[in-house]
Amino acid sequence: MDKITLLEQVRAQFPDVMEVVSPDPKFVRGNDELQVKVPSSSVSDIASFLKKTLKFDFLNFMTAVDYVKENRFELVYHFMSSSEPVTQIFVKTDLPREGEPSVPSIAPLYASADWQERETYDLFGIRFDGHPNHKRILLWEGYPGWPLRKDYVHVQDKYDNGSEIGLPKIPGVK
Amino acid sequence: MTAAFPSPAGTVNERADSLLSGPSFETKMERISDHEMLLNMGPQHPSTHGVLRVVLKLDGETVTGAVPDLGYLHRGVEKLAENRTFGQFIILTDRDDYLCAMLNNWAYCLSIEKLLKVEIPQRAEYLRVIAGEMNRIASHLLFIGTFGIDIGAFTPFLYAFGREREMILDLFEQLCGARITYNYVRIGGVSNDLPEGWVEKAKKFVAHMQACLKEYDDLLSYNPIFMDRTKGIGVLPKEKAIAYGVSGPNLRASGVPLDLRKDAPYGIYSKFQFSPAVRQNGDCWDRYMVRRDEIAESCKILEQALDGIVAGEIMGKVPKVNLRPPVGEAYAQLEGARGLLGVYIVSDGGLSPYRLHLRAPSYINLATLQEILVGWKVADVVAILGSIDIVLGEVDR
């Protein structure tokens, strides 16, 4: 399916979906595949439409990017079709950085979103409403902060300064 | 902002408590009835090939629930990337999936080359294919060896790991000076040209490897005990594999012929004649056989690449220092030894990536474990875990 037909089909169902176009002419997009921006509230509706109607049965990866200067998180989903791997679509959505950013979970639709949403929650602190097992995955419960946020501040612990546990002091580390 | 968070729960026991309590455990395990027990497997367990912990719920010999606990090897590679220059980060990709570091280097460089829109010299493309396919064979050989050990067959390990894989590592040592972490594929090309006589040695190895497959079949593949332990065990149906985003040999063992080298060729893969290895049943034996068949297919690609290699430059026109890709983003993926290996990169025009995400196939493949272990016996757990072929360095990143 080519890019234009795909966009038309998605827009017929969801008129508020926009193709991602950069405001900056120098901005490079390394990928030719269709990229669309959707409102965060309709992520799971669109994922459901992509899966059931357009046969995008394979959620390849999902992640987030922290655009701290623009005060937003961008979630990136990449869908593929397992029978026709060249057909791909990037779905993006913006979330405000303040408070507890949250987005509907697509884990009930795509099992692969289960751990990937947990990873995104773990490292960015973005909540996924409706996730069946909403816990941290790589770091432990109670880890201070969300490390992949751009404003993350490292909390000093015993490993930063060996003197507290009887190791020689590392020069330059306070 | 940090004051709002509770202090880290430091001890292992506290971690264990947090895993075994709360909503997660309630969902996955519901409640333990009086005839069930919990069995802790790992993090130090020989068959986890690293540090993975799985909490199993057992009813007698039968597994009724499984919760994997990851993160013991988490190094925050994606955060580290934000403080490295683009060139420096290649050495960290070596350490993600340290069993096929060439393909990791390649996937990372591929995404930056998409941003730079740079032309790669033909000779470099050939060298990438040769190094990549050899590394795929090395990775599958390690799988064959250790999977045999998991099941209880020690001898194949000495052949696959101790003999053939060693030959590949020797060839790599001559090629780039390293045996495990190569830093060979660079942005725009590769780091070293072939040393004298290398092609002949490589051709000799390929011929040797093809002959060895017969030996492996006699030793392991069609060994009745091995087949009893793996055939029909740990079945991953096609639909479930797709839903879980499983890729690579694990997906092809479930009957989905998805292979990026064939379906969405990158580099010069469209030049080579080969057919992706596919099996239909999705059990442990099929997952093993797909990898065994893939070694044969990789040998075919290697033969063609070693014959067809062209002379020329090995580096494209990319600045060696102060590399600043333009503002933008790119996602590139290739067929790794464990599945779709992708790198998503966002550049703000600076010296280091603004954001880098690794689509780690082991991490995504491992998620199926919580589902496919259920219903099998304790003795099958190691066979099933081994057949998924994870690398914990890539799972935890």
Coordinates of C-alpha atoms in Angstrom, one line a residue:
Chain A
M1 CA 0.0 0.0 0.0
D2 CA 1.5 3.4 -0.9
K3 CA 1.8 6.3 1.4
I4 CA -1.0 8.4 -0.1
T5 CA -3.6 5.7 0.0
L6 CA -2.6 4.8 3.5
L7 CA -2.9 8.4 4.7
E8 CA -6.3 8.7 3.0
Q9 CA -7.6 5.6 4.6
V10 CA -6.5 6.7 8.1
R11 CA -7.9 10.2 7.6
A12 CA -11.2 8.9 6.4
Q13 CA -11.6 7.3 9.8
F14 CA -9.8 9.9 11.9
P15 CA -10.0 13.4 10.4
D16 CA -7.8 15.0 13.1
V17 CA -4.8 12.8 12.1
M18 CA -2.1 14.9 10.4
E19 CA 0.9 13.8 8.4
V20 CA 4.1 14.9 10.1
V21 CA 5.7 17.7 8.2
S22 CA 8.6 19.6 9.6
P23 CA 8.4 23.4 10.0
D24 CA 12.2 23.5 9.3
P25 CA 13.2 22.9 5.7
K26 CA 16.6 21.7 6.9
F27 CA 15.1 18.9 9.0
V28 CA 16.1 15.5 7.7
R29 CA 13.8 12.6 7.8
G30 CA 15.8 9.4 7.2
N31 CA 12.7 7.4 6.5
D32 CA 10.3 7.5 3.6
E33 CA 7.5 5.7 5.4
L34 CA 4.3 7.6 6.3
Q35 CA 4.5 9.4 9.7
V36 CA 1.3 10.7 11.3
K37 CA 0.7 12.8 14.3
V38 CA -2.4 11.9 16.4
P39 CA -4.0 13.4 19.5
S40 CA -2.8 11.4 22.5
S41 CA -6.4 10.5 23.6
S42 CA -7.0 8.5 20.4
V43 CA -3.8 6.4 20.3
S44 CA -5.5 3.2 21.2
D45 CA -8.4 3.8 18.8
I46 CA -6.0 4.4 15.9
A47 CA -3.9 1.4 16.9
S48 CA -7.1 -0.7 16.9
F49 CA -8.0 0.6 13.5
L50 CA -4.5 -0.1 12.1
K51 CA -4.6 -3.6 13.5
K52 CA -8.1 -4.7 12.5
T53 CA -8.7 -2.8 9.3
L54 CA -5.3 -2.1 7.8
K55 CA -3.6 -5.3 8.9
F56 CA -0.7 -3.7 10.7
D57 CA -0.4 -6.6 13.0
F58 CA 3.1 -6.1 14.1
L59 CA 4.1 -3.4 16.6
N60 CA 7.8 -3.1 15.8
F61 CA 8.9 -0.7 18.5
M62 CA 7.6 2.2 20.6
T63 CA 9.6 4.8 22.5
A64 CA 9.5 8.4 23.7
V65 CA 11.6 11.5 23.1
D66 CA 11.8 14.3 25.6
Y67 CA 11.7 17.7 23.8
V68 CA 12.3 19.6 26.9
K69 CA 12.7 23.0 25.2
E70 CA 9.3 22.6 23.6
N71 CA 7.9 21.3 26.8
R72 CA 6.6 18.1 25.4
F73 CA 7.2 14.4 25.1
E74 CA 6.8 12.7 21.8
L75 CA 5.7 9.1 21.8
V76 CA 6.7 7.2 18.7
Y77 CA 5.1 3.9 17.6
H78 CA 6.3 2.0 14.6
F79 CA 3.8 -0.5 13.1
M80 CA 4.6 -3.0 10.4
S81 CA 2.6 -5.7 8.6
S82 CA 4.1 -9.1 9.2
S83 CA 3.0 -10.4 5.8
E84 CA 4.2 -7.3 3.9
P85 CA 7.1 -5.8 5.9
V86 CA 7.8 -2.9 3.6
T87 CA 4.4 -1.4 4.6
Q88 CA 5.2 0.6 7.7
I89 CA 3.8 3.5 9.5
F90 CA 5.1 5.8 12.3
V91 CA 2.5 7.1 14.6
K92 CA 3.5 9.9 16.9
T93 CA 1.7 11.8 19.6
D94 CA 2.6 14.7 21.9
L95 CA 2.2 14.8 25.6
P96 CA 2.7 17.8 27.9
R97 CA 5.6 17.4 30.3
E98 CA 3.8 18.8 33.4
G99 CA 2.1 16.7 36.0
E100 CA 1.8 13.0 35.2
P101 CA 1.7 12.6 31.5
S102 CA -0.5 9.7 30.5
V103 CA -1.7 8.0 27.3
P104 CA -4.1 5.1 26.7
S105 CA -2.2 1.8 26.7
I106 CA -2.2 -0.4 23.6
A107 CA -1.0 -3.5 25.5
P108 CA -4.4 -5.1 25.3
L109 CA -4.2 -4.9 21.4
Y110 CA -0.5 -5.6 20.9
A111 CA 1.2 -7.9 23.4
S112 CA 4.6 -6.5 22.5
A113 CA 3.5 -3.2 23.9
D114 CA 3.4 -4.7 27.3
W115 CA 7.1 -4.6 28.1
Q116 CA 7.8 -1.7 25.8
E117 CA 5.3 0.6 27.6
R118 CA 6.7 -0.5 30.9
E119 CA 10.2 0.4 29.7
T120 CA 8.9 3.8 28.6
Y121 CA 7.2 4.3 31.9
D122 CA 10.3 3.2 33.7
L123 CA 12.7 5.6 32.0
F124 CA 10.4 8.5 31.1
G125 CA 7.6 8.4 33.8
I126 CA 4.9 8.4 31.2
R127 CA 1.8 6.5 32.4
F128 CA -0.1 4.1 30.2
D129 CA -3.7 4.0 31.3
G130 CA -5.2 0.5 31.2
H131 CA -1.9 -1.3 31.2
P132 CA -2.5 -4.7 32.8
N133 CA 0.8 -4.7 34.8
H134 CA 1.9 -1.1 35.2
K135 CA 5.3 -1.4 37.0
R136 CA 8.9 -0.5 36.4
I137 CA 10.8 -3.1 34.5
L138 CA 14.6 -2.4 34.2
L139 CA 15.0 -0.3 37.3
W140 CA 13.6 -1.1 40.7
E141 CA 10.4 0.2 42.2
G142 CA 11.3 3.4 44.1
Y143 CA 14.2 4.4 41.9
P144 CA 14.5 8.2 42.2
G145 CA 13.4 9.9 39.0
W146 CA 13.0 9.1 35.4
P147 CA 16.5 8.8 33.9
L148 CA 15.9 9.4 30.2
R149 CA 14.2 12.8 30.9
K150 CA 16.5 15.6 29.9
D151 CA 16.1 17.3 33.2
Y152 CA 17.0 14.2 35.2
V153 CA 19.4 14.9 38.0
H154 CA 21.6 12.1 39.2
V155 CA 21.2 11.4 42.9
Q156 CA 24.5 10.9 44.7
D157 CA 24.7 7.4 46.2
K158 CA 27.4 5.3 47.8
Y159 CA 28.8 4.3 44.5
D160 CA 29.8 7.9 43.6
N161 CA 32.1 8.2 46.5
G162 CA 33.9 5.1 47.6
S163 CA 35.0 6.6 50.9
E164 CA 31.7 5.8 52.6
I165 CA 32.1 2.1 52.1
G166 CA 35.8 2.1 52.8
L167 CA 37.2 2.4 49.2
P168 CA 39.7 5.0 48.2
K169 CA 38.3 8.4 47.2
I170 CA 38.1 9.0 43.5
P171 CA 39.8 12.2 42.5
G172 CA 37.4 14.8 41.2
V173 CA 34.3 13.2 42.7
K174 CA 32.8 15.1 45.6
Chain B
M1 CA 12.1 17.1 41.8
T2 CA 14.0 14.2 43.3
A3 CA 12.7 14.8 46.8
A4 CA 9.3 13.6 45.7
F5 CA 10.5 10.1 45.2
P6 CA 11.1 7.6 47.9
S7 CA 14.7 6.4 48.5
P8 CA 15.7 3.5 46.3
A9 CA 14.9 0.1 47.7
G10 CA 18.4 -1.2 47.7
T11 CA 18.6 -4.7 49.0
V12 CA 17.9 -7.8 47.0
N13 CA 15.2 -8.9 49.5
E14 CA 13.4 -5.6 49.1
R15 CA 13.5 -6.1 45.3
A16 CA 12.1 -9.6 45.7
D17 CA 9.3 -8.3 47.9
S18 CA 8.4 -5.7 45.4
L19 CA 8.2 -8.3 42.7
L20 CA 6.2 -10.7 44.6
S21 CA 3.6 -8.2 46.0
G22 CA 1.4 -5.6 44.5
P23 CA -0.8 -5.5 41.4
S24 CA 1.8 -7.2 39.1
F25 CA 1.9 -10.3 41.1
E26 CA -1.8 -10.3 41.7
T27 CA -2.4 -10.2 37.9
K28 CA 0.2 -12.7 36.8
M29 CA 0.1 -15.1 39.7
E30 CA -3.3 -14.4 41.2
R31 CA -3.0 -16.2 44.5
I32 CA -1.0 -19.2 45.5
S33 CA -3.3 -22.0 46.5
D34 CA -2.2 -24.5 49.1
H35 CA -1.0 -27.1 46.6
E36 CA 1.2 -24.6 44.7
M37 CA 4.7 -23.4 45.3
L38 CA 7.0 -20.6 44.1
L39 CA 10.4 -21.5 42.6
N40 CA 13.0 -18.8 42.2
M41 CA 15.2 -19.3 39.1
G42 CA 18.2 -17.1 38.8
P43 CA 19.7 -14.5 38.6
Q44 CA 22.7 -16.7 38.9
H45 CA 21.6 -19.7 37.0
P46 CA 23.8 -21.3 34.3
S47 CA 21.0 -21.7 31.7
T48 CA 20.0 -18.0 31.8
H49 CA 23.2 -17.1 30.0
G50 CA 23.6 -14.0 32.1
V51 CA 21.6 -12.5 34.9
L52 CA 18.0 -13.1 34.4
R53 CA 15.6 -14.1 37.2
V54 CA 12.4 -15.9 36.6
V55 CA 9.9 -16.5 39.4
L56 CA 8.0 -19.7 38.6
K57 CA 4.7 -20.8 40.1
L58 CA 4.4 -24.6 40.2
D59 CA 1.6 -27.0 40.7
G60 CA 3.6 -30.2 41.3
E61 CA 5.9 -30.4 38.2
T62 CA 3.8 -28.2 36.0
V63 CA 4.5 -24.5 35.6
T64 CA 1.3 -22.4 36.2
G65 CA 2.8 -19.0 36.1
A66 CA 6.1 -17.2 35.3
V67 CA 7.3 -13.7 36.0
P68 CA 10.7 -12.7 34.5
D69 CA 12.6 -10.1 36.4
L70 CA 15.1 -8.1 34.4
G71 CA 17.4 -5.2 34.8
Y72 CA 20.4 -6.8 36.5
L73 CA 22.6 -5.8 33.6
H74 CA 21.0 -2.4 32.9
R75 CA 23.7 0.1 32.1
G76 CA 21.6 2.9 30.6
V77 CA 23.1 2.7 27.2
E78 CA 20.5 5.0 25.7
K79 CA 21.4 7.7 28.3
L80 CA 25.1 7.1 27.8
A81 CA 24.6 7.8 24.1
E82 CA 23.5 11.3 24.8
N83 CA 26.9 12.0 26.3
R84 CA 29.0 10.4 23.6
T85 CA 29.9 11.7 20.1
F86 CA 28.4 9.8 17.2
G87 CA 31.7 7.9 16.6
Q88 CA 32.3 7.0 20.2
F89 CA 29.0 5.3 20.6
I90 CA 29.9 2.5 18.2
I91 CA 32.0 0.8 20.8
L92 CA 29.0 0.8 23.2
T93 CA 26.8 -1.0 20.6
D94 CA 29.4 -3.8 20.7
R95 CA 28.4 -4.3 24.3
D96 CA 24.7 -4.7 23.8
D97 CA 24.5 -7.9 22.0
Y98 CA 28.1 -9.0 22.5
L99 CA 27.6 -12.3 20.5
C100 CA 27.0 -10.5 17.2
A101 CA 28.6 -7.1 17.7
M102 CA 29.2 -6.6 14.0
L103 CA 25.5 -6.4 13.3
N104 CA 25.0 -4.0 16.2
N105 CA 27.7 -1.7 14.8
W106 CA 26.1 -2.0 11.4
A107 CA 22.5 -1.2 12.6
Y108 CA 23.7 1.9 14.4
C109 CA 25.8 3.1 11.5
L110 CA 22.9 2.4 9.1
S111 CA 20.6 4.8 11.0
I112 CA 23.2 7.6 11.0
E113 CA 24.0 7.1 7.4
K114 CA 20.3 7.5 6.7
L115 CA 20.5 10.9 8.4
L116 CA 23.7 11.9 6.6
K117 CA 22.4 10.5 3.3
V118 CA 26.0 9.4 2.6
E119 CA 27.1 7.0 -0.2
I120 CA 28.8 3.8 1.0
P121 CA 31.5 2.4 -1.2
Q122 CA 30.7 -1.0 -2.8
R123 CA 33.7 -2.7 -1.2
A124 CA 32.7 -1.6 2.2
E125 CA 29.2 -3.0 1.6
Y126 CA 30.7 -6.3 0.7
L127 CA 32.9 -6.3 3.8
R128 CA 29.9 -5.5 6.0
V129 CA 28.0 -8.4 4.5
I130 CA 30.9 -10.8 5.0
A131 CA 31.6 -9.7 8.5
G132 CA 27.9 -9.6 9.4
E133 CA 27.1 -13.1 8.0
M134 CA 30.2 -14.6 9.7
N135 CA 29.1 -13.0 13.0
R136 CA 25.6 -14.4 12.5
I137 CA 27.2 -17.9 12.1
A138 CA 29.3 -17.4 15.2
S139 CA 26.2 -16.4 17.2
H140 CA 24.2 -19.4 16.0
L141 CA 27.2 -21.7 16.7
L142 CA 27.2 -20.4 20.3
F143 CA 23.5 -21.1 20.4
I144 CA 23.9 -24.6 19.2
G145 CA 26.6 -25.3 21.7
T146 CA 25.0 -23.8 24.8
F147 CA 21.5 -25.1 23.9
G148 CA 23.0 -28.6 23.8
I149 CA 24.5 -28.0 27.2
D150 CA 21.1 -26.8 28.5
I151 CA 19.5 -30.0 27.4
G152 CA 22.4 -32.1 28.7
A153 CA 24.5 -32.7 25.6
F154 CA 28.0 -31.5 26.3
T155 CA 29.9 -32.7 23.3
P156 CA 28.4 -30.5 20.5
F157 CA 29.6 -27.5 22.5
L158 CA 33.2 -28.5 22.1
Y159 CA 32.7 -28.6 18.3
A160 CA 30.4 -25.6 17.7
F161 CA 31.9 -23.3 20.3
G162 CA 35.4 -24.6 20.7
R163 CA 36.2 -25.4 17.1
E164 CA 34.2 -23.6 14.4
R165 CA 33.4 -20.4 16.3
E166 CA 37.0 -20.1 17.3
M167 CA 37.9 -20.1 13.5
I168 CA 35.6 -17.2 12.9
L169 CA 37.0 -15.3 15.9
D170 CA 40.5 -15.9 14.5
L171 CA 39.4 -14.5 11.2
F172 CA 37.9 -11.5 12.9
E173 CA 41.1 -11.0 14.8
Q174 CA 43.1 -10.8 11.6
L175 CA 40.5 -8.5 10.1
C176 CA 40.1 -5.9 12.9
G177 CA 42.2 -7.0 15.8
A178 CA 39.3 -7.9 18.1
R179 CA 37.6 -11.2 18.9
I180 CA 34.3 -10.1 20.6
T181 CA 33.9 -6.3 20.5
Y182 CA 34.9 -5.3 17.0
N183 CA 34.1 -1.6 16.4
Y184 CA 34.5 -2.6 12.8
V185 CA 31.6 -1.1 11.0
R186 CA 32.1 2.7 11.0
I187 CA 29.9 5.5 9.9
G188 CA 30.4 5.6 6.2
G189 CA 32.2 2.3 5.8
V190 CA 34.4 -0.1 7.7
S191 CA 37.6 0.4 9.7
N192 CA 40.0 -2.1 8.0
D193 CA 40.5 -3.6 4.6
L194 CA 41.1 -7.3 4.2
P195 CA 44.6 -8.5 5.1
E196 CA 46.5 -10.5 2.6
G197 CA 45.2 -14.0 2.1
W198 CA 42.1 -13.5 4.2
V199 CA 39.6 -14.3 1.4
E200 CA 41.2 -17.7 0.8
K201 CA 41.1 -18.5 4.5
A202 CA 37.5 -17.4 4.7
K203 CA 36.6 -19.6 1.7
K204 CA 38.3 -22.5 3.4
F205 CA 36.3 -21.8 6.5
V206 CA 33.0 -21.7 4.6
A207 CA 33.7 -25.0 3.0
H208 CA 34.6 -26.5 6.4
M209 CA 31.5 -25.0 8.0
Q210 CA 29.2 -26.6 5.4
A211 CA 30.7 -30.0 6.0
C212 CA 30.4 -29.6 9.8
L213 CA 26.6 -29.2 9.6
K214 CA 26.3 -32.9 8.9
E215 CA 28.3 -33.6 12.0
Y216 CA 26.1 -31.4 14.1
D217 CA 23.1 -33.3 12.7
D218 CA 24.5 -36.6 13.8
L219 CA 25.6 -35.3 17.1
L220 CA 22.7 -33.2 18.1
S221 CA 19.9 -32.3 15.7
Y222 CA 18.6 -35.8 15.1
N223 CA 19.8 -37.3 18.4
P224 CA 16.7 -39.1 19.8
I225 CA 17.2 -37.8 23.3
F226 CA 17.6 -34.2 22.1
M227 CA 14.5 -34.5 19.9
D228 CA 12.5 -36.0 22.8
R229 CA 13.5 -33.0 24.9
T230 CA 12.7 -30.4 22.3
K231 CA 10.1 -31.6 19.7
G232 CA 6.6 -30.4 20.5
I233 CA 7.9 -28.5 23.6
G234 CA 7.3 -24.8 24.2
V235 CA 5.1 -24.2 21.2
L236 CA 4.8 -20.5 20.2
P237 CA 1.9 -20.3 17.7
K238 CA 2.1 -17.9 14.8
E239 CA -0.5 -15.5 15.9
K240 CA 1.0 -15.2 19.4
A241 CA 4.5 -14.7 17.9
I242 CA 3.3 -11.8 15.8
A243 CA 1.3 -10.2 18.6
Y244 CA 4.4 -10.3 20.9
G245 CA 6.5 -8.7 18.1
V246 CA 8.8 -11.7 18.1
S247 CA 11.2 -11.6 15.2
G248 CA 14.2 -13.3 13.7
P249 CA 14.7 -17.1 13.9
N250 CA 12.0 -17.4 16.6
L251 CA 9.4 -15.9 14.3
R252 CA 10.5 -17.9 11.3
A253 CA 10.3 -21.1 13.4
S254 CA 6.6 -20.3 13.9
G255 CA 6.0 -20.3 10.2
V256 CA 6.3 -16.5 9.4
P257 CA 8.9 -16.0 6.6
L258 CA 9.8 -12.5 7.7
D259 CA 13.4 -11.9 6.9
L260 CA 14.5 -8.3 6.2
R261 CA 17.4 -9.4 4.1
K262 CA 14.8 -10.8 1.7
D263 CA 11.7 -8.6 2.3
A264 CA 13.2 -5.2 2.7
P265 CA 16.8 -5.6 1.6
Y266 CA 19.4 -3.1 3.0
G267 CA 22.9 -2.7 1.9
I268 CA 23.6 -5.1 -1.1
Y269 CA 21.5 -8.0 0.1
S270 CA 19.4 -7.9 -3.0
K271 CA 22.4 -9.2 -5.0
F272 CA 22.5 -12.5 -3.2
Q273 CA 20.6 -15.8 -3.8
F274 CA 19.4 -17.4 -0.6
S275 CA 16.1 -18.5 0.9
P276 CA 15.2 -17.6 4.5
A277 CA 15.0 -20.7 6.8
V278 CA 11.4 -21.3 7.8
R279 CA 9.8 -24.0 10.0
Q280 CA 6.2 -24.4 10.8
N281 CA 5.6 -25.8 14.3
G282 CA 7.2 -23.1 16.5
D283 CA 8.5 -25.6 19.1
C284 CA 12.0 -25.7 20.6
W285 CA 13.3 -28.1 18.0
D286 CA 12.1 -25.8 15.1
R287 CA 13.7 -22.8 16.8
Y288 CA 16.9 -24.8 16.9
M289 CA 16.6 -26.1 13.3
V290 CA 15.9 -22.6 11.9
R291 CA 19.3 -21.5 13.3
R292 CA 21.0 -24.6 12.0
D293 CA 19.5 -24.0 8.5
E294 CA 20.5 -20.3 8.7
I295 CA 24.1 -21.2 9.1
A296 CA 23.8 -23.0 5.7
E297 CA 22.1 -20.0 4.2
S298 CA 24.7 -17.6 5.6
C299 CA 27.4 -19.9 4.1
K300 CA 25.7 -19.5 0.7
I301 CA 25.7 -15.7 1.1
L302 CA 29.3 -15.7 2.2
E303 CA 30.4 -17.8 -0.9
Q304 CA 28.8 -15.3 -3.2
A305 CA 30.1 -12.3 -1.3
L306 CA 33.7 -13.7 -1.2
D307 CA 33.6 -14.4 -4.9
G308 CA 32.0 -11.1 -5.9
I309 CA 33.9 -8.7 -3.7
V310 CA 35.0 -5.6 -5.7
A311 CA 38.1 -3.5 -5.3
G312 CA 37.9 0.1 -4.1
E313 CA 37.6 2.4 -1.2
I314 CA 36.4 1.2 2.2
M315 CA 35.3 4.6 3.7
G316 CA 32.7 7.0 2.3
K317 CA 33.1 10.8 2.6
V318 CA 32.3 11.3 6.2
P319 CA 34.3 13.6 8.5
K320 CA 36.3 11.6 11.1
V321 CA 36.1 14.2 13.8
N322 CA 33.4 16.7 14.7
L323 CA 30.7 14.7 12.9
R324 CA 27.5 16.7 13.2
P325 CA 24.6 15.0 11.4
P326 CA 21.9 17.4 10.3
V327 CA 18.9 18.1 12.5
G328 CA 16.5 15.3 12.0
E329 CA 15.6 11.7 12.8
A330 CA 16.0 8.3 11.3
Y331 CA 15.1 4.7 12.1
A332 CA 17.1 1.9 10.5
Q333 CA 16.7 -1.8 11.1
L334 CA 18.4 -4.9 9.9
E335 CA 18.1 -8.6 10.3
G336 CA 20.2 -9.4 13.4
A337 CA 21.0 -12.8 14.6
R338 CA 18.2 -12.6 17.1
G339 CA 15.6 -10.6 15.2
L340 CA 14.9 -7.1 13.9
L341 CA 17.6 -5.0 15.3
G342 CA 16.7 -1.3 15.0
V343 CA 18.1 2.0 16.0
Y344 CA 16.0 5.1 16.2
I345 CA 18.0 8.3 16.4
V346 CA 17.1 11.9 16.8
S347 CA 19.7 14.5 16.1
D348 CA 19.6 18.2 17.1
G349 CA 22.6 19.0 15.0
G350 CA 25.0 18.6 17.8
L351 CA 28.0 16.3 18.4
S352 CA 26.1 13.6 20.2
P353 CA 22.7 12.0 19.6
Y354 CA 19.8 13.9 21.1
R355 CA 18.0 10.7 21.7
L356 CA 18.8 7.1 20.7
H357 CA 16.6 4.1 21.1
L358 CA 17.6 0.6 20.5
R359 CA 15.0 -1.9 19.3
A360 CA 16.5 -4.8 21.0
P361 CA 15.2 -8.1 19.6
S362 CA 16.1 -10.1 22.7
Y363 CA 14.1 -7.8 25.0
I364 CA 11.0 -8.1 22.9
N365 CA 11.4 -11.9 22.2
L366 CA 11.8 -12.5 25.9
A367 CA 8.4 -11.1 26.8
T368 CA 6.8 -14.2 25.3
L369 CA 8.4 -16.2 28.1
Q370 CA 5.7 -15.3 30.6
E371 CA 3.2 -17.0 28.4
I372 CA 4.9 -19.9 26.7
L373 CA 6.3 -21.4 29.9
V374 CA 2.8 -21.9 31.3
G375 CA 1.6 -25.5 31.1
W376 CA 5.0 -27.1 30.7
K377 CA 7.0 -29.1 33.2
V378 CA 9.9 -27.7 35.2
A379 CA 12.4 -29.8 33.2
D380 CA 11.2 -28.0 30.0
V381 CA 11.8 -24.5 31.4
V382 CA 15.5 -24.6 30.6
A383 CA 14.9 -26.0 27.1
I384 CA 12.3 -23.2 26.3
L385 CA 14.4 -20.4 27.8
G386 CA 17.4 -21.7 25.9
S387 CA 15.6 -22.0 22.6
I388 CA 14.6 -18.3 22.6
D389 CA 18.3 -17.4 22.5
I390 CA 18.5 -14.2 24.5
V391 CA 21.5 -12.1 25.3
L392 CA 21.1 -10.4 28.6
G393 CA 23.4 -7.5 27.5
E394 CA 20.8 -6.6 24.9
V395 CA 17.8 -7.4 27.1
D396 CA 18.8 -5.0 29.8
R397 CA 20.9 -2.6 27.8

